Tab-separated table of C-alpha atoms in Angstrom:
chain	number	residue	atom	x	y	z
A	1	UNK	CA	123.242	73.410	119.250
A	2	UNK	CA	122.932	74.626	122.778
A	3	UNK	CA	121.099	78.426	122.129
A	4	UNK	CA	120.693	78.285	125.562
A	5	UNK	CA	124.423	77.950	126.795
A	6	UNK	CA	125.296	79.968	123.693
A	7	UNK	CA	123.234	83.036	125.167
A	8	UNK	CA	124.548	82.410	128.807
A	9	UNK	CA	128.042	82.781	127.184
A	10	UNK	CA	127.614	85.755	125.104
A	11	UNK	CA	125.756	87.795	128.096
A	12	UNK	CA	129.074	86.871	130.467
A	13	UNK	CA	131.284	88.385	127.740
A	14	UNK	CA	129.304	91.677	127.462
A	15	UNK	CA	129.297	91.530	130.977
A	16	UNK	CA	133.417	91.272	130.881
A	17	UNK	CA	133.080	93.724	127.819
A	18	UNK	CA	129.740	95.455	126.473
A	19	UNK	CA	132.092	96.656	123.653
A	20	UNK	CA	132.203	93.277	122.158
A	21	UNK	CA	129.761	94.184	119.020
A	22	UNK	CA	130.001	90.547	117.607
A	23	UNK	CA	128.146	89.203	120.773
A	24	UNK	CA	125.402	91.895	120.678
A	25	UNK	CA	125.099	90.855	116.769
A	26	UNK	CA	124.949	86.909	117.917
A	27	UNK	CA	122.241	87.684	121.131
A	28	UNK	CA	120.478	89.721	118.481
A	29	UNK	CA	120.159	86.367	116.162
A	30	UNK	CA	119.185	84.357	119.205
A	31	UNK	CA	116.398	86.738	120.606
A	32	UNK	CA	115.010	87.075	116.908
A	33	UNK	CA	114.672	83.475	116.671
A	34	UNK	CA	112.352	83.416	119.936
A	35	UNK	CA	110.593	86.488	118.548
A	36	UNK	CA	112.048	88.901	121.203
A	37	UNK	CA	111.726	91.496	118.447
A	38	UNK	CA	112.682	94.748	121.111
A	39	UNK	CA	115.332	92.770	122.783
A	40	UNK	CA	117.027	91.845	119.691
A	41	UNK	CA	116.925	95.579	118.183
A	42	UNK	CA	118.793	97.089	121.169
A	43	UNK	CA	121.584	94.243	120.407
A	44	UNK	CA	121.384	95.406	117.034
A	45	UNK	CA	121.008	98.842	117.681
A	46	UNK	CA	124.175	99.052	120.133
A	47	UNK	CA	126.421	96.758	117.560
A	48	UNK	CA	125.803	99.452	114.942
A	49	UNK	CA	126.758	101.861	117.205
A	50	UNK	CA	130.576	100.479	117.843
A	51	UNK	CA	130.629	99.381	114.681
A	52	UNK	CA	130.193	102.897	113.116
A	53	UNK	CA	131.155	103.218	109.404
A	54	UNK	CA	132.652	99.452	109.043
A	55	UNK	CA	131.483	96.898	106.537
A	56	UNK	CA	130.557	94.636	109.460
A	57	UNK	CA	127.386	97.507	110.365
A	58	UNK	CA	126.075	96.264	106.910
A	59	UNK	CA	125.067	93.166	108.425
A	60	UNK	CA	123.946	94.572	111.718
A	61	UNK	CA	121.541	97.120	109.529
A	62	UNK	CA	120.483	94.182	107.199
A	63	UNK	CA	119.615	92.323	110.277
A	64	UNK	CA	117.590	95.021	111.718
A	65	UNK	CA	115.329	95.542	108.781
A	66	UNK	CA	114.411	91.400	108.859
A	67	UNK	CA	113.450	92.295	112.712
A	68	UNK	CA	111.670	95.266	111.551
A	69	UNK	CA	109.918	93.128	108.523
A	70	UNK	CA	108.566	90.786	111.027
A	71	UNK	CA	107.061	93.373	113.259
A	72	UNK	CA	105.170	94.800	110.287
A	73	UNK	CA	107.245	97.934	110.020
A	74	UNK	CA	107.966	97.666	106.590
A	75	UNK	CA	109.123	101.511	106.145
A	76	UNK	CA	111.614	100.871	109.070
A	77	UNK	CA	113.040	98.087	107.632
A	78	UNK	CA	113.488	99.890	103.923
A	79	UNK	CA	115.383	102.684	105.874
A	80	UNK	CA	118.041	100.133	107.321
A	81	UNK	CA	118.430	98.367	103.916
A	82	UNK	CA	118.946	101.527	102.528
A	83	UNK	CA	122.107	102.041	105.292
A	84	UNK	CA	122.974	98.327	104.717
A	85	UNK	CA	123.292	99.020	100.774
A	86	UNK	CA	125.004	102.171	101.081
A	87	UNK	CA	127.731	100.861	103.328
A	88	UNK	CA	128.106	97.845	100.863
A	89	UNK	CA	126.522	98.201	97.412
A	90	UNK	CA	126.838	94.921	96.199
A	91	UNK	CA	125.089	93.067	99.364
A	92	UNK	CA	122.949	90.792	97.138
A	93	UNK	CA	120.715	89.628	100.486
A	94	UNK	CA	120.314	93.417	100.835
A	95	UNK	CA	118.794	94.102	97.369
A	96	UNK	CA	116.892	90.944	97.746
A	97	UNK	CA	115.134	91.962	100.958
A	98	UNK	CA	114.202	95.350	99.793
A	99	UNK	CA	112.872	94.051	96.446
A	100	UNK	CA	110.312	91.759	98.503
A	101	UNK	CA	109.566	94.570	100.986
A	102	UNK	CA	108.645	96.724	97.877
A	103	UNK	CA	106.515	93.600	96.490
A	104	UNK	CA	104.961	93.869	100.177
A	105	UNK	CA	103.852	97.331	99.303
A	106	UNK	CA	102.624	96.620	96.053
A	107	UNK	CA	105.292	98.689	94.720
A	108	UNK	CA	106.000	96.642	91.423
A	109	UNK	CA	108.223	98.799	89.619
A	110	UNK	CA	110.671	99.639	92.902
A	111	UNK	CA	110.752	96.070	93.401
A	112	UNK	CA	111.909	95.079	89.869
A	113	UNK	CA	114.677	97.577	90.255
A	114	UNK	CA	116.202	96.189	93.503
A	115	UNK	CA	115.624	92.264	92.610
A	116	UNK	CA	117.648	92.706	89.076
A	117	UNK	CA	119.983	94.294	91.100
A	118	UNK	CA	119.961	91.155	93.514
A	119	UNK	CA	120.242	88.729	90.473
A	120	UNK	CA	122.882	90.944	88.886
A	121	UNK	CA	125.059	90.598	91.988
A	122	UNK	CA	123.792	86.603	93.175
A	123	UNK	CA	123.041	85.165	89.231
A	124	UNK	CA	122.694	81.669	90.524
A	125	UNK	CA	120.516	82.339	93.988
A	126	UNK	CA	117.274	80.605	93.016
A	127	UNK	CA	115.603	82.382	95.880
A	128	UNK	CA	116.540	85.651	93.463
A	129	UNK	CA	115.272	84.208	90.282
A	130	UNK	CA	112.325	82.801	91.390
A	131	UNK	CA	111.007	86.788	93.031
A	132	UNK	CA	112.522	88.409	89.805
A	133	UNK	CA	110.698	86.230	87.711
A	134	UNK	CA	107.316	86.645	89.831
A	135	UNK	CA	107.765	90.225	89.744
A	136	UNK	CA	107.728	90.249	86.157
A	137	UNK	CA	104.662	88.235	85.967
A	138	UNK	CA	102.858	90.762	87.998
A	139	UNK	CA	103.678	93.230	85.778
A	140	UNK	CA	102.081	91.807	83.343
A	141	UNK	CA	105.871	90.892	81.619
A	142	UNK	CA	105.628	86.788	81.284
A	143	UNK	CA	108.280	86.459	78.327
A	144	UNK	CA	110.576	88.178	80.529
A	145	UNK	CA	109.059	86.242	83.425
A	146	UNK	CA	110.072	82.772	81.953
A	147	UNK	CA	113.910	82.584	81.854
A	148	UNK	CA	113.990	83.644	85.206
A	149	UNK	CA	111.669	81.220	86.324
A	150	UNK	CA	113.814	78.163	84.414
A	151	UNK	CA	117.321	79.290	85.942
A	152	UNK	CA	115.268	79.141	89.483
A	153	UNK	CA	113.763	75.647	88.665
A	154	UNK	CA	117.186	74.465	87.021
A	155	UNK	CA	119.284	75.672	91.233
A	156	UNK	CA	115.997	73.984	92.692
A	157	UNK	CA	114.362	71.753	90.720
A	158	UNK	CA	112.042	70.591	93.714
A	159	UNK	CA	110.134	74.280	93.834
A	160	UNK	CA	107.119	73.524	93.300
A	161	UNK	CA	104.962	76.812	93.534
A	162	UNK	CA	107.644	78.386	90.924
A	163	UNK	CA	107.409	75.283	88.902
A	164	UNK	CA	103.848	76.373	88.728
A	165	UNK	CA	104.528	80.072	88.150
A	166	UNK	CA	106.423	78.758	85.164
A	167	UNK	CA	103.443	77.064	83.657
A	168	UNK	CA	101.046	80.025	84.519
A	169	UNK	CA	104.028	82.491	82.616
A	170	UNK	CA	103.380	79.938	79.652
A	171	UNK	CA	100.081	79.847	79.418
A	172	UNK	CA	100.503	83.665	79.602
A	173	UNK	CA	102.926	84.399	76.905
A	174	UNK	CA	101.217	82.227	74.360
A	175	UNK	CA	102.964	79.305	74.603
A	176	UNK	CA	100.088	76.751	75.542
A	177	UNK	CA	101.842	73.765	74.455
A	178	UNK	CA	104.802	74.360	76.573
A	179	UNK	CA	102.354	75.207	79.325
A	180	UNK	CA	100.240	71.960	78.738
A	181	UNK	CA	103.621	70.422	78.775
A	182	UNK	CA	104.918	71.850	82.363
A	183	UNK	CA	101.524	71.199	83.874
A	184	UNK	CA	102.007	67.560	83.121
A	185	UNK	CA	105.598	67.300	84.705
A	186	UNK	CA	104.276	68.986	87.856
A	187	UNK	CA	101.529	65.755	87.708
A	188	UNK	CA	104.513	63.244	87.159
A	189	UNK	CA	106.608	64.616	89.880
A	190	UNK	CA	103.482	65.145	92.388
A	191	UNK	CA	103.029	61.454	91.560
A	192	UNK	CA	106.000	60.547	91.922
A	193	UNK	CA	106.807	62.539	95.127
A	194	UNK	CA	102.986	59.987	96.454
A	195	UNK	CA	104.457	56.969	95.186
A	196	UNK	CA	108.118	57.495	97.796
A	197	UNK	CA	105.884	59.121	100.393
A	198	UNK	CA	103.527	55.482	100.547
A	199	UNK	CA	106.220	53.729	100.354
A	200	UNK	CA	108.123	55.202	103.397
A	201	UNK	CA	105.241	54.984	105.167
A	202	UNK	CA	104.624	51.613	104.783
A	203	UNK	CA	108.088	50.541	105.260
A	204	UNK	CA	107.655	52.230	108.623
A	205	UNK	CA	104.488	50.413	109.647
A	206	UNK	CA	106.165	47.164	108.953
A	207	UNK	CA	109.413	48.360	110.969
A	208	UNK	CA	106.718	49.074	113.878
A	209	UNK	CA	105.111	45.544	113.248
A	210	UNK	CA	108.757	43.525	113.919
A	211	UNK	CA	109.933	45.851	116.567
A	212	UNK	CA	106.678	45.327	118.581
A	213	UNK	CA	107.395	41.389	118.136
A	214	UNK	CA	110.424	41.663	119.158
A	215	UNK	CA	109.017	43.494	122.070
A	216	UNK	CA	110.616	46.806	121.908
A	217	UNK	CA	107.089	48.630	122.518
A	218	UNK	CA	108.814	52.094	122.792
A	219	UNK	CA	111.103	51.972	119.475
A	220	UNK	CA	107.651	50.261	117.366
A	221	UNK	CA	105.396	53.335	118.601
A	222	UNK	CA	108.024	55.392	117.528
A	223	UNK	CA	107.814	53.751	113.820
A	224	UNK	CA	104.063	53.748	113.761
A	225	UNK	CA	104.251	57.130	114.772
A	226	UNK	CA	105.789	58.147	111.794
A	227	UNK	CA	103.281	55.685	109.477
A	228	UNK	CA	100.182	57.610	110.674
């Protein structure tokens, strides 16, 4: 979309009406994206302040932590989950975030607590699963590691660093056939993922070979662009 016109718009309706919290929360989104990390925790900052005790602050405080996260200041960001959880208790992407802040800090057990609580409240989020289940394998906990791991493979089969947490679980827990067994489907599918890649790319060479017959230099460059 056009950010750009997007940003012009929302400044002219704060200008109109600096009340408007939902603009500060979009400007916010847009000056994250371009890593204007100050500029997009004053948006944040004044949108929690109109929004006061609503549900909608939830999202504004959730927000601020990610902003927070990205400038390193992980304790920060833990505070503002901790607002965004207690103003809504079942925010999933909440729990979720402060589970892989505590992973950040290498504290295992506080992020085991808040991820269960994410996969209580989001059972079929594979992004949930898969950091639940890799929790438990740092704690040295690969039975309870594996399920988690499956129900994450089974909403996104195409993950492959869980897929190979899942055979390292295995291998873990004792179960070295299974293991043996996963390691080989990660080699069929890595094979398999070569085999459509070549292919692609030589369709696309080929493409670039009849378009620059046909003398459309620009559109064959394009293809042979993509071959390389």
């Amino acid at each position: 979309g056009d950010v750009t016109g997007a940003e012009t718009l929302f400044d002219r309706a704060l200008a109109l009406d600096p009340r408007l919290a939902d603009a500060h929360v979009s400007l916010a989104l847009i000056r994250a994206q371009r890593k204007e990390h100050a500029r997009a925790r004053d948006h944040l900052a004044k949108a929690i302040e109109l929004q006061r005790e609503s549900p909608a602050a939830a999202y504004s405080q959730y927000l601020t932590a990610q902003v927070l996260r990205e400038e390193g200041d992980l304790d920060q960001a833990l505070r503002h989950l901790a607002r965004a959880i207690a103003r809504r208790p079942d925010y999933a992407e909440a729990h979720l975030a402060r589970g892989q802040i505590r992973r950040q800090l290498r504290d295992d057990r506080g992020a085991l607590q808040a991820l269960r609580t994410a996969v209580r409240l989001a059972p079929d989020d594979p992004v949930s699963r898969a950091e639940l289940a890799a929790a438990y394998l740092r704690s040295q906990r690969p039975a309870e590691a594996i399920p988690h791991f499956e129900h994450a493979l089974r909403l996104n089969p195409d993950d492959r660093p869980t897929h190979a947490q899942l055979c390292r679980a295995l291998q873990l827990a004792g179960r070295s056939t299974d293991a043996e067994r996963c390691a080989e489907t990660i080699s069929e599918r890595l094979a398999a993922d070569l085999a459509a890649s070549n292919l692609a790319l030589g369709r696309a060479n080929n493409e670039g070979v009849e378009l620059e017959a046909a003398g459309n230099l620009a559109a064959a460059i394009d293809r042979y662009r993509y071959a390389v």
